[in-house]
CSV table of C-alpha atoms in Angstrom, one decimal:
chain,number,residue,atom,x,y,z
A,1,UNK,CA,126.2,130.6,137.9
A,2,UNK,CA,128.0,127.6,138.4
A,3,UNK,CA,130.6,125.6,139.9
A,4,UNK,CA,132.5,123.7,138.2
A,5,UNK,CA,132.4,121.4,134.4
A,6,UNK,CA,132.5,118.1,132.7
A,7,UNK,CA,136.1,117.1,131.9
A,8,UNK,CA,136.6,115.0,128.5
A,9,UNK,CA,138.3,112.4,126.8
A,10,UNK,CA,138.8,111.6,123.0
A,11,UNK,CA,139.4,108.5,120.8
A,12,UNK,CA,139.8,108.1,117.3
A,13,UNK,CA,138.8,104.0,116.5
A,14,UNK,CA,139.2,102.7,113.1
A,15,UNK,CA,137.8,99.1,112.2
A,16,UNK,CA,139.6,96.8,109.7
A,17,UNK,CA,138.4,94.8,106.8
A,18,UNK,CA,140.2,93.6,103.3
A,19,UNK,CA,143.4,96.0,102.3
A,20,UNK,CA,141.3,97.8,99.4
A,21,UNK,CA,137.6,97.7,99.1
A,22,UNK,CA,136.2,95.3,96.6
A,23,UNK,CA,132.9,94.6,94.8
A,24,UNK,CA,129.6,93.6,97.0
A,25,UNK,CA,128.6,91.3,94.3
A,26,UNK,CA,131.5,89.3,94.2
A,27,UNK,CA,132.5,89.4,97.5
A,28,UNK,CA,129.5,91.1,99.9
A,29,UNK,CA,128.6,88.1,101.9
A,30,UNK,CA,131.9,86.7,102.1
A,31,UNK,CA,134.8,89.0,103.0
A,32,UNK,CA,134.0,90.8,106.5
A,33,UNK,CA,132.4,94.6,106.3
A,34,UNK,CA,134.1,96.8,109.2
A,35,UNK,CA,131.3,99.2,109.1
A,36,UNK,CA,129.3,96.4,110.2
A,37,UNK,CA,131.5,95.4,112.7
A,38,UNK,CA,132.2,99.1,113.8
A,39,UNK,CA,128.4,99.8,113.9
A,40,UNK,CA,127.7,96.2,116.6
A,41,UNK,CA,130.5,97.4,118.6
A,42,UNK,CA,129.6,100.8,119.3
A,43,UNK,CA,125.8,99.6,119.6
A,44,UNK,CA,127.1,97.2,122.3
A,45,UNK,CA,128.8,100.3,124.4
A,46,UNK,CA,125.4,101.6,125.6
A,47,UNK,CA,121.6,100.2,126.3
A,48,UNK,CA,119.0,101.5,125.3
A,49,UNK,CA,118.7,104.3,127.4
A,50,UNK,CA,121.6,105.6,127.1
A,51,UNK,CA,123.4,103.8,130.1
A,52,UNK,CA,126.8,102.8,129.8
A,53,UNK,CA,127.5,99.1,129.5
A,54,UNK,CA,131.4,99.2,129.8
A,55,UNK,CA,132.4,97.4,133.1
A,56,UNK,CA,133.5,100.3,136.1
A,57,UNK,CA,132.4,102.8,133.6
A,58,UNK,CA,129.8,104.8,136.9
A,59,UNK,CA,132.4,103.5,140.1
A,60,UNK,CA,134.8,107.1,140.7
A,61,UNK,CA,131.8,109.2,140.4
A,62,UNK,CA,131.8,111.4,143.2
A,63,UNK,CA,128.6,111.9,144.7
A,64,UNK,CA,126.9,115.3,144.7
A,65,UNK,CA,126.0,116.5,148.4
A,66,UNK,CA,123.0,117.9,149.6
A,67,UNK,CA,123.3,121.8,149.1
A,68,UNK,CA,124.2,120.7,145.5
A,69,UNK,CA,121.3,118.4,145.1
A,70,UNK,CA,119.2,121.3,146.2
A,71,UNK,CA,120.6,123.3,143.9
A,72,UNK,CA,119.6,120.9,141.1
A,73,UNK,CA,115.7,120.4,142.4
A,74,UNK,CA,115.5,124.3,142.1
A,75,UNK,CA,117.4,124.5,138.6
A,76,UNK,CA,114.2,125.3,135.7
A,77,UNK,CA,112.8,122.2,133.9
A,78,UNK,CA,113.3,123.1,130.2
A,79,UNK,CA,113.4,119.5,129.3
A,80,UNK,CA,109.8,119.6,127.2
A,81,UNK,CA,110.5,122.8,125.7
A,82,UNK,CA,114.1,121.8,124.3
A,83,UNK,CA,112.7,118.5,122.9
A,84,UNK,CA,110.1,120.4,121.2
A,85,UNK,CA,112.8,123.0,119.9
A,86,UNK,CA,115.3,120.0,118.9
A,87,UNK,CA,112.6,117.5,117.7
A,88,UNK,CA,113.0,114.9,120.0
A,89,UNK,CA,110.2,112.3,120.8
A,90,UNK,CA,112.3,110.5,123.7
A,91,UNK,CA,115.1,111.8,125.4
A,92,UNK,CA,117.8,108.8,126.5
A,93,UNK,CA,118.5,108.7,130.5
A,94,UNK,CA,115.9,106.3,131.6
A,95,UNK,CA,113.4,109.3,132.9
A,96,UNK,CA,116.1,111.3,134.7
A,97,UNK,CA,116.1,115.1,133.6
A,98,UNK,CA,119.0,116.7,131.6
A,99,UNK,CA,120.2,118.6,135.1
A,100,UNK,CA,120.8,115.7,136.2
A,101,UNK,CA,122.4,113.5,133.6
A,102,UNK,CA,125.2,116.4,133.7
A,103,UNK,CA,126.3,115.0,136.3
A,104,UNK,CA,127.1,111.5,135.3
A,105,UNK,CA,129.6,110.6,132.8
A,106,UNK,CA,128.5,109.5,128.9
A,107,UNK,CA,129.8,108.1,126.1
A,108,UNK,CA,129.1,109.8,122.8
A,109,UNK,CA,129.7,109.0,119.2
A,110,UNK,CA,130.8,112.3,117.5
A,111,UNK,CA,131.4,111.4,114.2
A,112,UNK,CA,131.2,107.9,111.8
A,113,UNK,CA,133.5,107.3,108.1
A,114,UNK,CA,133.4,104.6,105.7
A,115,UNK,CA,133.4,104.3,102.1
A,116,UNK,CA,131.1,106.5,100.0
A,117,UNK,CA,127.5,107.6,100.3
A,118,UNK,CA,125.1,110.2,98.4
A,119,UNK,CA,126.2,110.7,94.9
A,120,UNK,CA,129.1,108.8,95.3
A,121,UNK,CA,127.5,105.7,96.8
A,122,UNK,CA,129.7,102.8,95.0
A,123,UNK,CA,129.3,98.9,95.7
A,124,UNK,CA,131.6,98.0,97.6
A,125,UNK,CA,132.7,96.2,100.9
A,126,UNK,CA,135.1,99.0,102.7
A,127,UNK,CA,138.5,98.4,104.0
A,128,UNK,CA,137.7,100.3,107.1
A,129,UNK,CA,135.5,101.9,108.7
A,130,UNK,CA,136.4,104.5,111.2
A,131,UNK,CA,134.6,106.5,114.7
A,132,UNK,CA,135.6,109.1,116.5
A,133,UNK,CA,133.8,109.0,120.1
A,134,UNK,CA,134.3,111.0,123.1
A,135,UNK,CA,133.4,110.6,127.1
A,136,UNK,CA,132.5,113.2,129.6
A,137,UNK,CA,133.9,112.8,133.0
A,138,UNK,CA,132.3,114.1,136.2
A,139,UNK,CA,134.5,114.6,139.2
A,140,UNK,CA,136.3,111.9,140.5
A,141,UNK,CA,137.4,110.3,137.8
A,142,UNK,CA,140.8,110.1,136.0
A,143,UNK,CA,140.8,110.5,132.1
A,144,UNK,CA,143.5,107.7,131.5
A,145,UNK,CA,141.5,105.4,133.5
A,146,UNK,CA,138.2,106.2,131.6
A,147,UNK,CA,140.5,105.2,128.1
A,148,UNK,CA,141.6,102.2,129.4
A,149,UNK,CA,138.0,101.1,130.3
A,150,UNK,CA,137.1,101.7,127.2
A,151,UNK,CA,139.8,99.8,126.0
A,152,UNK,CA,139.3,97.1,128.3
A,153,UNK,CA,136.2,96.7,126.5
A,154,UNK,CA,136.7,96.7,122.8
A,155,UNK,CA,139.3,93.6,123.7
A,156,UNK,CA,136.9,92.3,125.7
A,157,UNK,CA,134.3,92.0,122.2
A,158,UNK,CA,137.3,90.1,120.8
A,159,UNK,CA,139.3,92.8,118.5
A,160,UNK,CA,142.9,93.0,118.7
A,161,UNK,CA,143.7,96.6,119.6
A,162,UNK,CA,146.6,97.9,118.4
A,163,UNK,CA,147.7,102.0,118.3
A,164,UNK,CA,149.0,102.0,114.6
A,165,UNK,CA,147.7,100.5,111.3
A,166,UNK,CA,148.0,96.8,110.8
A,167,UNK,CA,150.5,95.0,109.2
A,168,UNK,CA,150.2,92.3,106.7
A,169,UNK,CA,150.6,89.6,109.0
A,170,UNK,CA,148.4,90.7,111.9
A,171,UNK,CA,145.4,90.8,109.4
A,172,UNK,CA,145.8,87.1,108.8
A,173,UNK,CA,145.8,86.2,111.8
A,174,UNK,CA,143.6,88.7,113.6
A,175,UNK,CA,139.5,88.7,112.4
A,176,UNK,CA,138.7,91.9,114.2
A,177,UNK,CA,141.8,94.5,114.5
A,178,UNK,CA,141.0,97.9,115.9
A,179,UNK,CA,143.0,100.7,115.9
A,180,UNK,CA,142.8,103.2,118.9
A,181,UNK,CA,144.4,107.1,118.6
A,182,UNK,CA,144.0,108.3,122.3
A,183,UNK,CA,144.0,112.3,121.9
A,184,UNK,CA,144.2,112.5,126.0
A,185,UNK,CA,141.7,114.5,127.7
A,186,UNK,CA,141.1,116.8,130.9
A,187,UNK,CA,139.6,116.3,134.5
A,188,UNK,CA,136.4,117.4,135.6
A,189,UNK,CA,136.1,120.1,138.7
A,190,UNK,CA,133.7,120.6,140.8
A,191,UNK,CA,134.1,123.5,143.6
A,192,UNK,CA,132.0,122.8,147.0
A,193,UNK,CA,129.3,125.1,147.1
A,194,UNK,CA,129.0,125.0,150.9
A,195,UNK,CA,132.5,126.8,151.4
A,196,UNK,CA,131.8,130.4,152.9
A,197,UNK,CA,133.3,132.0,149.5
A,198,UNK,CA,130.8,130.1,147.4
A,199,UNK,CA,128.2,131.1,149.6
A,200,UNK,CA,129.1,134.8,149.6
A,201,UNK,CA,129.3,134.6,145.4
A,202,UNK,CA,126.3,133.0,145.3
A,203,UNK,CA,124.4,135.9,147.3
A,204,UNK,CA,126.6,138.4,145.5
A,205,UNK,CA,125.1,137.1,142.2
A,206,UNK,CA,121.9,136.4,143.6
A,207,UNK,CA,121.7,140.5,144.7
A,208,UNK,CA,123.0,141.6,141.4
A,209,UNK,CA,120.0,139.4,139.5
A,210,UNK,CA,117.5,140.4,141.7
A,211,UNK,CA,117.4,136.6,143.1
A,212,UNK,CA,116.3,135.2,139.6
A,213,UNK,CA,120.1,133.8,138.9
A,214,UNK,CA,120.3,130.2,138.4
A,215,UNK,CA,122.8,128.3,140.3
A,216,UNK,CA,124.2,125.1,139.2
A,217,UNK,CA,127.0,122.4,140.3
A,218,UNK,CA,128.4,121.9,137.2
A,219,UNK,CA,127.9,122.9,133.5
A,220,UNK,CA,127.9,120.2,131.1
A,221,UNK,CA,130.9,121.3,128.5
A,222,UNK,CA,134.3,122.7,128.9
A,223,UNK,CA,134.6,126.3,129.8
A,224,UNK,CA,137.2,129.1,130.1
A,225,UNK,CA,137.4,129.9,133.8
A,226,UNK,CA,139.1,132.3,136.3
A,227,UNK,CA,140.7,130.5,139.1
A,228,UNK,CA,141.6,132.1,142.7
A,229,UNK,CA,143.6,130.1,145.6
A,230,UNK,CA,142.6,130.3,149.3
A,231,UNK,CA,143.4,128.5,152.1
A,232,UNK,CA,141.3,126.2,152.8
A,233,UNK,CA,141.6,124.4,156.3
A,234,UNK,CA,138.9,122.6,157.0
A,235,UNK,CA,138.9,122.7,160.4
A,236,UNK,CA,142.7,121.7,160.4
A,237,UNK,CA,144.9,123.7,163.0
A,238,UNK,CA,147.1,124.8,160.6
A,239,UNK,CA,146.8,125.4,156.6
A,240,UNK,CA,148.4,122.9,155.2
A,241,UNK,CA,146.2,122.3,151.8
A,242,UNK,CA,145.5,125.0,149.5
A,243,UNK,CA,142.3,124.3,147.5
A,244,UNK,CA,141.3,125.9,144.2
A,245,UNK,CA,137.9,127.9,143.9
A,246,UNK,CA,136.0,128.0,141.3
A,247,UNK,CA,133.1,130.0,140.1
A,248,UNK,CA,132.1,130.9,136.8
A,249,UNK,CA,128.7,133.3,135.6
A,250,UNK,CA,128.7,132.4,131.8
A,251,UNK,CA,128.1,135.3,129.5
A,252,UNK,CA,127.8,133.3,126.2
A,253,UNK,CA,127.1,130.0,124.3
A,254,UNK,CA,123.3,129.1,123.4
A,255,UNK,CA,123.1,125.8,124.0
């Protein structure tokens, strides 16, 4: 059972290099190569670990509170059986378990384009080279803010960031021209699990398993959830907020 998800954010980045690939002998270590420029500046995103290098990228997290960081110490630690599974010698997140990098927010390369490869390898320089990347957001944190940090940063490496392809002139003048596509994104939510409602779910779940359900803060992906409104005071004298409750028992999805 948990309580709320990651929200997400999506951005489509394409680097520039000559208008039409040309030969690697003739040219290969003169005209730029944007997969080579791509590949430094999305190495220069993250450390080694994993850790996010882009300036105010960890500062809106809101922190977990104590029922919830109880709830994570009694979650199961799978971690050496799912690096066995997924043959993986060493985990990123600097030591901390996968529980618990849920609930930070990451940066993630989900797919890389540029030129040819296999079969169809040729010899050439590209005239692009193009990633698509998204971040997870934890709650607290706005997904148009999260863009434009990211932003922030790719100008801050020295490329001229423009939302459309290049023209003629820009290329001249520009060295490094990247193109962003923002595809938008969603909040993350996180329900309190101290309210009296999550507390009653919890032992109604709880009594239905027997006491062996795990119960968790926040799942790591998006998820299809039923939402309920109560009032919510807070110890106010009157209600004047109305807070949305969320609780979800998945029934599907492996991983």
């Amino acid at each position: 059972m948990f309580f709320g998800n990651r929200g997400d954010i999506g951005l489509d980045i394409t680097v520039y290099g000559p208008v039409r690939a040309l030969h690697s002998g003739h040219y290969g270590n003169w005209a730029p190569n944007p997969a080579m420029e791509l590949s430094r500046l999305l190495a220069s995103m993250r450390d080694d670990n994993g850790r996010v290098l882009i300036d105010g990228y960890y500062d809106d997290i809101v922190p977990l509170s104590a029922i919830e960081k109880e709830a994570l110490s009694r979650m199961p630690d799978n971690d050496a059986e799912l690096e066995r599974e997924l043959g993986i010698a060493k985990p990123e997140g600097g030591g901390k378990k996968l529980v618990e990098l849920i609930h930070e927010p990451s940066l993630n390369v989900r797919g890389l384009r540029s030129a040819y490869v296999g079969d169809g390898a040729q010899n050439v320089v590209p005239e692009k080279a193009e990633a698509s990347i998204d971040a997870r957001l934890v709650k607290g944190e706005d997904p148009r803010k999260k863009y434009e940090q990211i932003v922030a940063f790719i100008r801050k490496q020295g490329f001229y960031v423009i939302d459309r392809e290049p023209t003629m002139d820009e290329r001249r003048e520009h060295a490094q021209i990247a193109k962003i596509v923002d595809e938008g994104g969603y909040r993350a939510s996180r329900t309190a699990m101290d309210l009296p409602v999550s507390k009653a779910l919890v032992q109604v779940v709880q009594d239905a398993a027997g006491g062996t359900a795990v119960i968790a803060p926040t799942l790591g992906g998006a998820c299809r959830c039923i939402y309920s409104r109560i009032w919510d005071c807070r110890g106010l004298a009157c209600p004047s907020r109305i807070t949305t409750i969320t609780s979800t028992v998945p029934m599907k999805i492996y991983d």
